[in-house]
Coordinates of C-alpha atoms and ligand atoms in Angstrom, one line a residue:
X1 CA -27.5 -24.9 38.4
X2 CA -26.4 -24.1 35.0
X3 CA -23.7 -26.2 33.3
X4 CA -20.8 -23.9 33.7
X5 CA -18.3 -25.6 31.5
X6 CA -20.5 -25.6 28.4
X7 CA -22.4 -22.4 29.1
X8 CA -19.2 -20.5 29.3
X9 CA -19.0 -19.0 25.8
X10 CA -15.3 -19.6 25.5
X11 CA -15.6 -23.2 26.6
X12 CA -18.6 -23.8 24.4
X13 CA -16.5 -23.0 21.3
X14 CA -13.3 -24.5 22.6
X15 CA -13.9 -28.2 21.9
X16 CA -15.5 -27.8 18.4
X17 CA -12.7 -25.3 17.6
X18 CA -10.1 -27.8 18.6
X19 CA -11.8 -30.5 16.5
X20 CA -11.9 -28.1 13.5
X21 CA -8.3 -27.2 14.0
X22 CA -7.3 -30.9 14.1
X23 CA -9.4 -31.6 11.0
X24 CA -7.8 -28.7 9.1
X25 CA -4.3 -30.0 10.0
X26 CA -5.3 -33.5 8.9
X27 CA -6.7 -32.2 5.6
X28 CA -3.6 -30.0 5.0
X29 CA -1.2 -32.8 5.9
X30 CA -3.3 -35.1 3.7
X31 CA -3.0 -32.8 0.7
X32 CA 0.7 -32.4 1.3
X33 CA 1.2 -36.2 1.8
X34 CA -0.9 -36.8 -1.3
X35 CA 1.4 -34.7 -3.4
X36 CA 4.4 -36.5 -2.0
X37 CA 2.7 -39.9 -2.5
X38 CA 1.9 -38.8 -6.0
X39 CA 5.5 -38.0 -6.7
X40 CA 6.8 -41.2 -5.1
X41 CA 4.2 -43.4 -6.9
X42 CA 5.0 -41.6 -10.2
X43 CA 8.7 -42.1 -9.7
X44 CA 8.3 -45.8 -8.8
X45 CA 6.0 -46.4 -11.7
X46 CA 8.6 -44.9 -14.0
X47 CA 11.3 -47.0 -12.4
X48 CA 9.1 -50.1 -12.8
X49 CA 8.5 -49.4 -16.5
X50 CA 12.1 -48.8 -17.1
X51 CA 13.0 -52.0 -15.4
X52 CA 10.6 -53.9 -17.6
X53 CA 12.1 -52.4 -20.7
X54 CA 15.5 -53.2 -19.4
X55 CA 14.5 -56.8 -18.7
X56 CA 13.0 -57.1 -22.2
X57 CA 16.3 -55.7 -23.7
X58 CA 18.3 -58.2 -21.7
X59 CA 16.1 -61.0 -22.9
X60 CA 16.7 -60.0 -26.5
X61 CA 20.4 -59.8 -25.9
X62 CA 20.5 -63.2 -24.2
X63 CA 18.4 -64.6 -27.1
X64 CA 20.8 -63.3 -29.7
X65 CA 23.8 -64.3 -27.7
X66 CA 22.7 -67.9 -27.4
X67 CA 22.0 -68.2 -31.1
X68 CA 25.3 -66.4 -32.0
X69 CA 27.3 -68.9 -29.9
X70 CA 25.5 -71.8 -31.5
X71 CA 26.3 -70.6 -35.0
X72 CA 29.9 -69.8 -34.0
X73 CA 30.3 -73.4 -32.7
X74 CA 28.9 -74.7 -35.9
X75 CA 31.3 -72.5 -37.8
X76 CA 34.3 -73.8 -35.9
X77 CA 33.4 -77.4 -36.7
X78 CA 32.7 -76.7 -40.3
X79 CA 36.2 -77.2 -41.7
X80 CA 36.3 -80.7 -40.2
X81 CA 33.2 -81.8 -42.0
X82 CA 32.5 -82.7 -45.5
X83 CA 29.9 -80.7 -47.2
X84 CA 27.0 -83.1 -46.7
X85 CA 27.6 -84.1 -43.1
X86 CA 27.7 -80.3 -42.5
X87 CA 24.2 -80.0 -44.0
X88 CA 23.2 -82.6 -41.4
X89 CA 24.6 -80.3 -38.7
X90 CA 22.6 -77.4 -40.1
X91 CA 19.5 -79.5 -39.8
X92 CA 20.4 -80.5 -36.2
X93 CA 21.0 -76.9 -35.1
X94 CA 17.9 -75.7 -36.8
X95 CA 15.8 -78.3 -35.2
X96 CA 17.3 -77.9 -31.8
X97 CA 17.2 -74.1 -31.7
X98 CA 13.9 -72.3 -31.8
X99 CA 13.3 -69.1 -33.8
X100 CA 16.1 -69.4 -36.3
X101 CA 14.5 -68.6 -39.7
X102 CA 17.3 -70.0 -41.8
X103 CA 20.9 -71.2 -41.5
X104 CA 22.9 -70.7 -44.7
X105 CA 26.4 -71.1 -46.0
X106 CA 27.8 -68.5 -48.4
X107 CA 31.0 -69.4 -50.1
X108 CA 34.1 -67.2 -50.2
X109 CA 32.6 -65.3 -53.2
X110 CA 29.3 -64.5 -51.4
X111 CA 27.1 -67.1 -53.1
X112 CA 24.6 -69.1 -51.1
X113 CA 25.6 -72.7 -51.6
X114 CA 23.8 -74.5 -48.9
X115 CA 21.1 -73.9 -46.3
X116 CA 18.3 -75.2 -44.2
X117 CA 15.4 -75.2 -44.3
X118 CA 15.5 -75.2 -48.1
X119 CA 12.4 -73.2 -48.6
X120 CA 14.0 -70.3 -46.6
X121 CA 17.3 -70.6 -48.4
X122 CA 17.8 -68.8 -51.7
X123 CA 20.4 -71.3 -53.1
X124 CA 22.6 -69.6 -55.7
X125 CA 21.8 -66.1 -54.3
X126 CA 24.9 -63.9 -54.9
X127 CA 25.0 -61.0 -52.5
X128 CA 27.0 -59.0 -55.0
X129 CA 24.1 -59.2 -57.4
X130 CA 21.7 -56.3 -57.2
X131 CA 18.4 -57.9 -57.8
X132 CA 16.6 -57.0 -54.6
X133 CA 15.6 -53.5 -55.6
X134 CA 16.6 -52.4 -52.1
X135 CA 20.0 -50.7 -52.5
X136 CA 20.4 -50.0 -48.8
X137 CA 19.8 -53.7 -47.9
X138 CA 22.1 -54.8 -50.7
X139 CA 24.9 -52.5 -49.6
X140 CA 24.5 -53.7 -46.0
X141 CA 24.8 -57.3 -47.1
X142 CA 27.9 -56.6 -49.2
X143 CA 29.5 -54.4 -46.5
X144 CA 28.9 -56.9 -43.8
X145 CA 30.2 -59.8 -45.9
X146 CA 33.4 -57.9 -46.6
X147 CA 33.7 -56.9 -43.0
X148 CA 33.3 -60.5 -41.8
X149 CA 35.8 -61.7 -44.4
X150 CA 38.4 -59.1 -43.4
X151 CA 38.0 -59.1 -39.7
X152 CA 37.5 -62.8 -39.2
X153 CA 35.0 -61.8 -36.6
X154 CA 31.3 -62.5 -36.1
X155 CA 29.2 -59.6 -37.2
X156 CA 25.5 -58.9 -36.6
X157 CA 24.3 -56.7 -39.4
X158 CA 21.6 -54.1 -38.9
X159 CA 18.1 -55.6 -39.6
X160 CA 17.1 -55.6 -43.2
X161 CA 14.0 -56.6 -45.1
X162 CA 14.1 -60.3 -46.1
X163 CA 13.1 -61.3 -49.6
X164 CA 9.9 -62.6 -48.0
X165 CA 9.0 -59.0 -47.0
X166 CA 9.8 -59.4 -43.3
X167 CA 12.5 -57.8 -41.3
X168 CA 15.3 -60.1 -40.1
X169 CA 18.5 -59.9 -38.1
X170 CA 21.6 -61.5 -39.8
X171 CA 24.3 -63.2 -37.7
X172 CA 27.4 -63.6 -39.9
X173 CA 30.1 -66.0 -38.7
X174 CA 33.2 -66.5 -40.8
X175 CA 34.5 -70.0 -41.7
X176 CA 38.2 -70.5 -42.2
X177 CA 39.8 -73.6 -43.6
X178 CA 43.5 -73.8 -42.9
X179 CA 43.5 -70.2 -42.1
X180 CA 42.0 -69.3 -45.5
X181 CA 38.6 -67.7 -45.7
X182 CA 36.2 -70.3 -46.8
X183 CA 32.9 -68.6 -46.5
X184 CA 30.3 -67.4 -44.0
X185 CA 27.6 -69.2 -42.0
X186 CA 24.7 -66.9 -41.9
X187 CA 21.8 -67.3 -39.5
X188 CA 18.7 -65.2 -40.0
X189 CA 16.3 -64.5 -37.2
X190 CA 13.1 -62.8 -38.0
X191 CA 12.1 -59.8 -35.9
X192 CA 8.6 -61.2 -35.7
X193 CA 10.0 -64.3 -34.0
X194 CA 11.8 -62.2 -31.4
X195 CA 8.7 -60.1 -30.8
X196 CA 6.5 -63.2 -30.5
X197 CA 8.8 -64.8 -28.0
X198 CA 10.1 -61.9 -26.0
X199 CA 7.9 -58.8 -26.4
X200 CA 4.9 -59.1 -24.1
X201 CA 2.2 -56.6 -24.6
X202 CA -1.5 -56.1 -24.0
X203 CA -4.3 -53.8 -24.9
X204 CA -2.9 -50.9 -23.0
X205 CA 0.8 -51.7 -22.7
X206 CA 2.5 -51.3 -26.0
X207 CA 6.1 -52.2 -27.1
X208 CA 8.0 -51.0 -30.0
X209 CA 11.6 -51.6 -31.2
X210 CA 13.7 -49.3 -33.4
X211 CA 17.2 -49.5 -34.7
X212 CA 19.9 -46.8 -34.4
X213 CA 18.7 -45.2 -37.6
X214 CA 15.2 -44.7 -36.2
X215 CA 13.8 -47.6 -38.4
X216 CA 10.8 -49.2 -36.9
X217 CA 11.5 -52.9 -36.3
X218 CA 8.4 -53.7 -34.4
X219 CA 5.3 -51.9 -33.2
X220 CA 2.7 -53.9 -31.4
X221 CA 0.1 -51.1 -31.6
X222 CA 0.3 -51.5 -35.4
X223 CA 0.4 -47.8 -36.0
X224 CA 3.8 -48.0 -37.6
X225 CA 4.9 -50.5 -40.2
X226 CA 8.1 -52.3 -39.8
X227 CA 10.8 -51.0 -42.1
X228 CA 9.5 -47.4 -42.0
X229 CA 11.6 -44.8 -40.4
X230 CA 10.3 -43.2 -37.3
X231 CA 12.0 -39.9 -38.0
X232 CA 10.0 -39.5 -41.2
X233 CA 6.7 -39.9 -39.3
X234 CA 4.4 -37.0 -38.9
X235 CA 3.9 -38.1 -35.3
X236 CA 7.3 -36.7 -34.6
X237 CA 5.9 -33.2 -34.9
X238 CA 5.3 -34.0 -31.3
X239 CA 8.4 -32.6 -29.6
X240 CA 8.2 -34.9 -26.6
X241 CA 8.1 -38.1 -28.7
X242 CA 10.9 -36.7 -30.9
X243 CA 13.0 -36.2 -27.8
X244 CA 12.3 -39.8 -26.7
X245 CA 13.1 -41.3 -30.1
X246 CA 16.3 -39.2 -30.3
X247 CA 17.4 -40.5 -27.0
X248 CA 16.6 -44.1 -28.1
X249 CA 18.6 -43.7 -31.3
X250 CA 21.5 -42.5 -29.3
X251 CA 21.4 -45.8 -27.3
X252 CA 20.3 -44.2 -24.0
X253 CA 17.9 -45.5 -21.5
X254 CA 15.2 -43.5 -19.7
X255 CA 11.6 -42.5 -19.5
X256 CA 9.5 -39.8 -20.9
X257 CA 5.9 -38.7 -21.6
X258 CA 4.3 -37.9 -24.9
X259 CA 0.8 -37.0 -26.0
X260 CA -0.7 -39.5 -28.3
X261 CA -2.7 -37.3 -30.7
X262 CA -5.0 -39.8 -32.3
X263 CA -6.0 -41.5 -29.0
X264 CA -6.0 -38.2 -27.1
X265 CA -4.1 -39.7 -24.2
X266 CA -0.7 -39.2 -22.5
X267 CA 1.6 -42.1 -22.5
X268 CA 4.6 -43.0 -20.5
X269 CA 7.6 -44.4 -22.5
X270 CA 10.4 -46.4 -20.8
X271 CA 13.2 -47.3 -23.1
X272 CA 16.4 -49.4 -22.9
X273 CA 19.1 -50.1 -25.5
X274 CA 19.9 -53.6 -26.9
X275 CA 23.6 -53.6 -27.6
X276 CA 24.8 -56.9 -28.8
X277 CA 28.2 -57.0 -30.7
X278 CA 27.7 -54.3 -33.3
X279 CA 23.9 -54.4 -33.2
X280 CA 22.3 -51.3 -31.7
X281 CA 18.6 -51.3 -31.3
X282 CA 16.2 -49.9 -28.6
X283 CA 13.2 -51.4 -26.9
X284 CA 10.4 -49.1 -25.6
X285 CA 7.5 -50.0 -23.3
X286 CA 4.6 -47.5 -23.3
X287 CA 1.7 -47.3 -20.9
X288 CA -1.1 -44.8 -20.7
X289 CA -0.7 -42.2 -17.9
X290 CA -4.1 -43.4 -16.6
X291 CA -2.4 -46.5 -15.2
X292 CA -0.3 -44.3 -13.0
X293 CA -3.4 -42.4 -12.1
X294 CA -5.1 -45.7 -11.2
X295 CA -2.1 -46.7 -9.1
X296 CA -2.1 -43.3 -7.4
X297 CA -5.8 -43.4 -6.9
X298 CA -5.5 -46.9 -5.3
X299 CA -2.8 -45.5 -3.0
X300 CA -5.1 -42.5 -2.3
X301 CA -7.9 -44.9 -1.5
X302 CA -5.7 -46.6 1.1
X303 CA -4.7 -43.2 2.4
X304 CA -8.3 -42.0 2.5
X305 CA -9.1 -45.2 4.4
X306 CA -6.3 -44.4 6.9
X307 CA -7.4 -40.7 7.2
X308 CA -11.0 -41.8 7.6
X309 CA -10.1 -44.2 10.4
X310 CA -7.9 -41.5 12.0
X311 CA -10.6 -38.8 11.7
X312 CA -13.2 -41.3 13.0
X313 CA -10.9 -42.2 15.9
X314 CA -10.3 -38.5 16.7
X315 CA -14.0 -37.8 16.6
X316 CA -14.7 -40.8 18.8
X317 CA -12.0 -39.7 21.2
X318 CA -13.4 -36.1 21.2
X319 CA -16.9 -37.4 21.8
X320 CA -15.6 -39.5 24.7
X321 CA -13.7 -36.6 26.1
X322 CA -16.9 -34.4 25.8
X323 CA -18.9 -37.1 27.6
X324 CA -16.3 -37.4 30.3
X325 CA -16.2 -33.6 30.7
X326 CA -20.0 -33.5 30.9
X327 CA -20.0 -36.2 33.5
X328 CA -17.2 -34.6 35.4
X329 CA -19.0 -31.3 35.2
X330 CA -22.3 -32.9 36.3
X331 CA -20.5 -34.4 39.3
X332 CA -19.0 -31.0 40.1
X333 CA -22.4 -29.4 39.8
X334 CA -23.9 -31.9 42.2
X335 CA -21.0 -31.4 44.6
X336 CA -21.3 -27.6 44.3
X337 CA -25.1 -27.8 44.8
X338 CA -24.5 -30.0 47.9
X339 CA -21.9 -27.6 49.3
X340 CA -24.1 -24.6 48.5
X341 CA -26.9 -26.3 50.4
X342 CA -24.6 -26.9 53.3
X343 CA -23.4 -23.3 53.3
X344 CA -27.0 -22.1 53.1
X345 CA -28.0 -24.3 56.0
X346 CA -25.1 -23.1 58.1
X347 CA -25.9 -19.5 57.1
X348 CA -29.4 -20.0 58.2
X349 CA -28.2 -21.4 61.6
X350 CA -25.8 -18.6 61.9
X351 CA -28.5 -16.0 61.2
X352 CA -30.7 -17.8 63.7
X353 CA -27.9 -17.7 66.3
X354 CA -27.3 -14.1 65.5
X355 CA -31.0 -13.3 65.9
X356 CA -30.9 -15.1 69.2
X357 CA -27.8 -13.2 70.3
X358 CA -29.6 -9.9 69.4
X359 CA -32.6 -11.1 71.4
X360 CA -30.4 -12.0 74.3
X361 CA -28.7 -8.7 74.1
X362 CA -32.1 -7.0 74.1
X363 CA -33.2 -9.2 77.0
X364 CA -30.1 -8.1 78.8
X365 CA -30.9 -4.4 78.2
X366 CA -34.5 -5.1 79.1
X367 CA -33.4 -6.8 82.2
X368 CA -31.3 -3.9 83.3
X369 CA -34.1 -1.4 82.7
X370 CA -36.6 -3.8 84.3
X371 CA -34.4 -4.3 87.4
X372 CA -33.8 -0.6 87.8
X373 CA -37.5 0.0 87.3
X374 CA -38.7 -2.8 89.5
X375 CA -36.2 -1.9 92.2
X376 CA -36.5 1.8 92.0
X377 CA -40.3 2.0 92.0
X378 CA -40.9 0.2 95.3
X379 CA -37.8 1.9 96.9
X380 CA -39.1 5.3 95.9
X381 CA -42.6 4.5 97.3
X382 CA -41.0 3.1 100.5
X383 CA -38.8 6.2 101.0
X384 CA -41.8 8.5 100.5
X385 CA -44.0 6.4 102.9
X386 CA -41.2 6.3 105.5
X387 CA -40.6 10.1 105.2
X388 CA -44.4 10.8 105.7
X389 CA -44.5 8.5 108.7
X390 CA -41.7 10.7 110.3
X391 CA -44.0 13.8 110.4
X392 CA -45.4 14.5 113.9
X393 CA -48.9 15.5 113.2
X394 CA -49.8 12.6 111.0
X395 CA -53.2 11.0 111.1
X396 CA -53.3 7.5 112.6
X397 CA -55.2 6.1 109.7
X398 CA -52.8 7.5 107.2
X399 CA -49.9 6.2 109.1
X400 CA -51.4 2.7 109.0
X401 CA -52.0 3.0 105.3
X402 CA -48.4 4.1 104.8
X403 CA -47.2 1.2 106.8
X404 CA -49.2 -1.2 104.7
X405 CA -47.8 0.4 101.5
X406 CA -44.3 0.0 103.0
X407 CA -44.9 -3.7 103.6
X408 CA -46.4 -4.2 100.1
X409 CA -43.3 -2.7 98.5
X410 CA -41.0 -4.7 100.7
X411 CA -42.9 -7.9 99.6
X412 CA -42.6 -6.8 96.0
X413 CA -38.9 -6.3 96.4
X414 CA -38.6 -9.7 98.2
X415 CA -40.5 -11.4 95.4
X416 CA -38.2 -9.8 92.9
X417 CA -35.1 -11.0 94.8
X418 CA -36.7 -14.5 95.2
X419 CA -37.1 -14.7 91.4
X420 CA -33.5 -13.6 90.8
X421 CA -32.3 -16.1 93.4
X422 CA -34.4 -18.9 92.0
X423 CA -33.1 -18.2 88.5
X424 CA -29.5 -18.3 89.6
X425 CA -30.2 -21.6 91.4
X426 CA -31.9 -23.1 88.4
X427 CA -29.0 -22.1 86.2
X428 CA -26.4 -23.5 88.5
X429 CA -28.5 -26.6 89.2
X430 CA -28.6 -25.8 92.9
X431 CA -32.4 -25.7 93.2
X432 CA -33.6 -28.1 95.9
X433 CA -36.7 -30.2 95.6
X434 CA -38.4 -31.9 98.5
X435 CA -40.3 -34.6 96.8
X436 CA -43.3 -36.2 98.5
X437 CA -46.8 -37.3 97.4
X438 CA -48.8 -34.1 97.4
X439 CA -52.5 -33.3 97.0
X440 CA -52.7 -31.1 93.9
X441 CA -56.2 -29.7 95.0
X442 CA -54.6 -28.4 98.2
X443 CA -51.7 -26.9 96.3
X444 CA -54.1 -25.1 93.9
X445 CA -56.2 -23.8 96.9
X446 CA -53.1 -22.4 98.6
X447 CA -52.1 -20.8 95.4
X448 CA -55.5 -19.2 94.9
X449 CA -55.4 -17.8 98.5
X450 CA -52.0 -16.2 97.8
X451 CA -53.3 -14.3 94.8
X452 CA -56.7 -13.7 96.2
X453 CA -55.9 -10.2 97.4
X454 CA -54.8 -9.1 93.9
X455 CA -57.8 -10.7 92.2
X456 CA -60.2 -9.1 94.6
X457 CA -58.7 -5.7 93.8
X458 CA -59.6 -6.3 90.2
X459 CA -62.9 -7.8 91.1
X460 CA -62.1 -11.0 89.2
X461 CA -64.0 -14.2 89.5
X462 CA -61.8 -17.2 90.1
X463 CA -63.5 -20.4 88.9
X464 CA -62.1 -23.7 90.0
X465 CA -62.8 -27.2 88.7
X466 CA -60.7 -29.7 90.7
X467 CA -62.0 -33.2 91.0
X468 CA -62.4 -34.2 94.7
X469 CA -60.6 -37.6 94.3
X470 CA -57.7 -36.3 92.3
X471 CA -54.8 -38.6 92.7
X472 CA -51.8 -37.5 94.7
X473 CA -48.7 -36.9 92.7
X474 CA -45.0 -36.9 93.6
X475 CA -43.8 -33.3 93.8
X476 CA -42.2 -30.5 95.9
X477 CA -45.2 -28.8 97.4
X478 CA -43.7 -25.3 97.7
X479 CA -42.3 -25.4 94.2
X480 CA -45.7 -26.4 92.8
X481 CA -47.4 -23.6 94.8
X482 CA -44.8 -21.3 93.2
X483 CA -45.8 -22.6 89.7
X484 CA -49.5 -22.0 90.2
X485 CA -49.0 -18.7 92.0
X486 CA -47.0 -17.6 88.9
X487 CA -49.6 -18.8 86.4
X488 CA -52.6 -17.5 88.4
X489 CA -50.7 -14.2 89.2
X490 CA -50.1 -13.6 85.5
X491 CA -53.7 -14.5 84.7
X492 CA -54.8 -11.9 87.2
X493 CA -52.2 -9.4 86.2
X494 CA -53.0 -9.6 82.5
X495 CA -56.8 -9.6 83.0
X496 CA -59.1 -6.7 82.7
X497 CA -61.3 -5.5 85.6
X498 CA -64.2 -7.9 86.2
X499 CA -62.6 -10.7 84.2
X500 CA -62.6 -14.4 84.8
X501 CA -59.8 -16.7 85.8
X502 CA -60.4 -20.4 85.6
X503 CA -58.3 -23.2 87.0
X504 CA -59.2 -26.8 86.3
X505 CA -57.5 -30.2 86.8
X506 CA -58.1 -33.3 84.6
X507 CA -56.7 -36.7 85.6
X508 CA -55.4 -39.1 83.0
X509 CA -54.0 -42.5 83.3
X510 CA -50.4 -41.5 83.7
X511 CA -50.6 -37.8 84.4
X512 CA -52.7 -34.9 85.6
X513 CA -53.2 -31.8 83.5
X514 CA -54.0 -28.4 85.1
X515 CA -55.4 -25.6 82.9
X516 CA -55.0 -21.9 84.0
X517 CA -57.3 -19.9 81.8
X518 CA -58.0 -16.2 81.6
X519 CA -59.9 -13.8 79.3
X520 CA -57.3 -11.1 79.5
X521 CA -55.1 -9.3 77.0
X522 CA -53.7 -12.5 75.4
X523 CA -50.3 -12.9 73.7
X524 CA -49.5 -12.3 70.0
X525 CA -48.7 -15.6 68.2
X526 CA -45.2 -14.5 67.2
X527 CA -44.3 -13.9 70.8
X528 CA -45.5 -17.2 72.2
X529 CA -42.2 -19.0 71.6
X530 CA -40.3 -16.4 73.7
X531 CA -42.5 -16.0 76.8
X532 CA -40.7 -18.9 78.7
X533 CA -37.3 -17.2 78.1
X534 CA -35.5 -15.5 80.9
X535 CA -36.4 -11.8 81.4
X536 CA -38.8 -11.9 78.4
X537 CA -41.8 -9.6 78.5
X538 CA -44.2 -8.9 75.7
X539 CA -44.3 -5.3 76.7
X540 CA -40.8 -4.5 78.0
X541 CA -41.2 -0.7 77.9
X542 CA -40.7 1.3 81.1
X543 CA -44.1 2.7 80.7
X544 CA -45.7 -0.7 80.8
X545 CA -48.7 -1.0 83.0
X546 CA -47.8 -4.3 84.6
X547 CA -44.9 -4.9 86.9
X548 CA -42.8 -8.1 86.9
X549 CA -39.3 -9.4 86.3
X550 CA -39.9 -11.5 83.2
X551 CA -38.6 -14.5 85.2
X552 CA -41.9 -16.1 86.4
X553 CA -42.6 -18.3 83.4
X554 CA -38.9 -19.3 83.1
X555 CA -38.9 -20.5 86.7
X556 CA -42.3 -22.1 86.2
X557 CA -41.2 -24.1 83.2
X558 CA -38.0 -25.2 84.9
X559 CA -39.9 -26.5 88.0
X560 CA -42.5 -28.3 85.8
X561 CA -39.8 -30.0 83.7
X562 CA -37.8 -30.9 86.8
X563 CA -40.9 -32.8 87.9
X564 CA -40.9 -34.7 84.5
X565 CA -43.8 -32.6 83.2
X566 CA -44.4 -30.0 80.5
X567 CA -46.1 -26.7 80.0
X568 CA -47.8 -25.3 76.9
X569 CA -49.7 -22.2 76.1
X570 CA -52.5 -21.2 73.7
X571 CA -53.4 -17.6 73.4
X572 CA -55.4 -15.1 71.3
X573 CA -54.7 -11.4 71.7
X574 CA -57.7 -9.7 73.2
X575 CA -59.4 -13.0 74.0
X576 CA -57.2 -14.5 76.7
X577 CA -54.7 -17.3 77.3
X578 CA -54.6 -20.9 78.5
X579 CA -51.6 -22.4 80.2
X580 CA -51.6 -26.2 80.4
X581 CA -49.3 -27.9 82.9
X582 CA -48.9 -31.7 82.7
X583 CA -47.5 -33.5 85.8
X584 CA -46.7 -37.2 85.8
X585 CA -48.2 -39.5 88.5
X586 CA -45.1 -41.5 88.7
X587 CA -42.0 -39.9 90.3
X588 CA -39.5 -38.3 87.9
X589 CA -35.8 -38.5 88.3
X590 CA -34.7 -35.2 89.8
X591 CA -31.3 -34.1 88.8
Ligands
ADP1 P1 -43.7 -11.2 84.3 O1 -42.9 -11.0 85.6 O2 -43.5 -10.1 83.3 O3 -45.1 -11.7 84.5 P2 -43.4 -13.9 83.3 O4 -42.3 -14.7 83.0 O5 -44.3 -14.4 84.3 O6 -42.9 -12.4 83.6 O7 -44.2 -13.6 82.0 C1 -43.6 -13.2 80.9 C2 -44.5 -12.4 80.0 O8 -45.4 -13.3 79.4 C3 -45.2 -11.4 80.6 O9 -44.5 -10.2 80.8 C4 -46.4 -11.2 79.7 O10 -46.0 -10.3 78.7 C5 -46.6 -12.6 79.2 N1 -47.7 -13.3 79.9 C6 -47.5 -14.3 80.9 N2 -48.7 -14.7 81.3 C7 -49.7 -14.0 80.6 C8 -51.1 -14.0 80.5 N3 -51.8 -14.8 81.3 N4 -51.7 -13.2 79.7 C9 -51.0 -12.3 78.9 N5 -49.7 -12.3 78.9 C10 -49.0 -13.1 79.7

């Protein structure tokens, strides 16, 4: 039987179709999820960079705050100390505080009178003198000094170039003696010290620092020199970078991308302001976009792993389902095959039963026609003979012949009625058997005598081969005579003129076998199985040349079997038939 589930075209494409559909959904969801993941990762990366820049800015503010407070404390104590012990305090503060380049004291006229370390202190330097050659720095110094003096407040001036050629941040703290301005303590912190301590960078992560004028204070990439102004740079032809720098100058925080022309890469910039007192600078951390890509691709890899596992799982589940369906289908096939076999078998039995019914039906019709034929023929002959006997001038010899004919037909009718009665007794189980030990040879002789008349008419030779010392067997004598009369009668009836009928008995240990053989018309092989059936006749037409009820062999078989024996036949059409009767030597149980 073909595999229905998978041979059905629709079903054959159903499972792979479902798999494809699921795969397409996974791929689409994957692509959508990837976009979302990309956005989220991008956003988080920006946030992380911004946080780093904010942390760096906070670090710088804390750094400056700490140093400002130290210098302010120093300034508060200054009036209490004589000049030289104060110098000692400067040394102490310098030594205990890292990254202060110089601590100086400027008197009320703006001249450096004391400082430590001495090599970083231009003793005698007058800020009102213009000897730096840097008017902007000079004006910042003067302006800040004036402002500190007037406001009595600490001021952090915007970074300026030190005499040593490095940028520095100046913390100005006023000193008052008896409420009179006495001068300023100035602490200078080099930008390079701040960057060394606080601005972490590596080969891909750059940091730069600008002030609120756009001046570059620090650039770890080395592309821009400290002191140069960003806004004058040709790189700011790049509108994205210009936007970032403008935002920084305005003291904003945020992130942005710009394209680094010389390196040919896109960089992410995260910037945060450092607002300490009146100092406004901005810190920016820049990273190549490829780092985001790397992060995204590592997330993708994780996702791919997950999708791979999911797809694998789905495929595995599909394969398992297919295997289960195959097995289920196979089991169904086997079951269907079994059921089909059963149905075929019961169909065959039904057909056989049907055939049998048809045969029985035919037998019934044959019986009716046989009965009417077998009853009517002798009756007609009897009536004719009787009518002729009634005529007055009938010859005495003819009268005798008519009487004989009358008797023959009466016998024929009687035999017919006997057969019918016997059949009815057999069927109702009322057939009586008088069992005794009988001499089979005697029974066979009696039977031959009965059919002798008929056989003589056909001039048949009856050959007997019965051993003289044949063992007696338990049987009903009359019934056995009936058996052999039937068999011999048929042998005679179906033999040609001058034929041979042979009856022979053979004794075995437990039974005796009697063969009744003729060389008559024989029986076709396909009819052999029916000849023991009730009313069956090979030739059942009304024009048949042999009379009979079709009950003889049925009765014979029943009697033999009631004796615990059996009957078989072998026959060849045109050659003759042999009927073999087997009878046990031991008594059978008669029902
Ligand atoms: P019937 O009364 O017709 O002889 P039987 O039951 O004795 O009925 O026999 C059934 C049929 O078997 C016969 O009609 C005949 O066709 C066939 N038959 C029986 N014996 C022989 C035989 N010796 N040779 C040929 N046909 C036989």
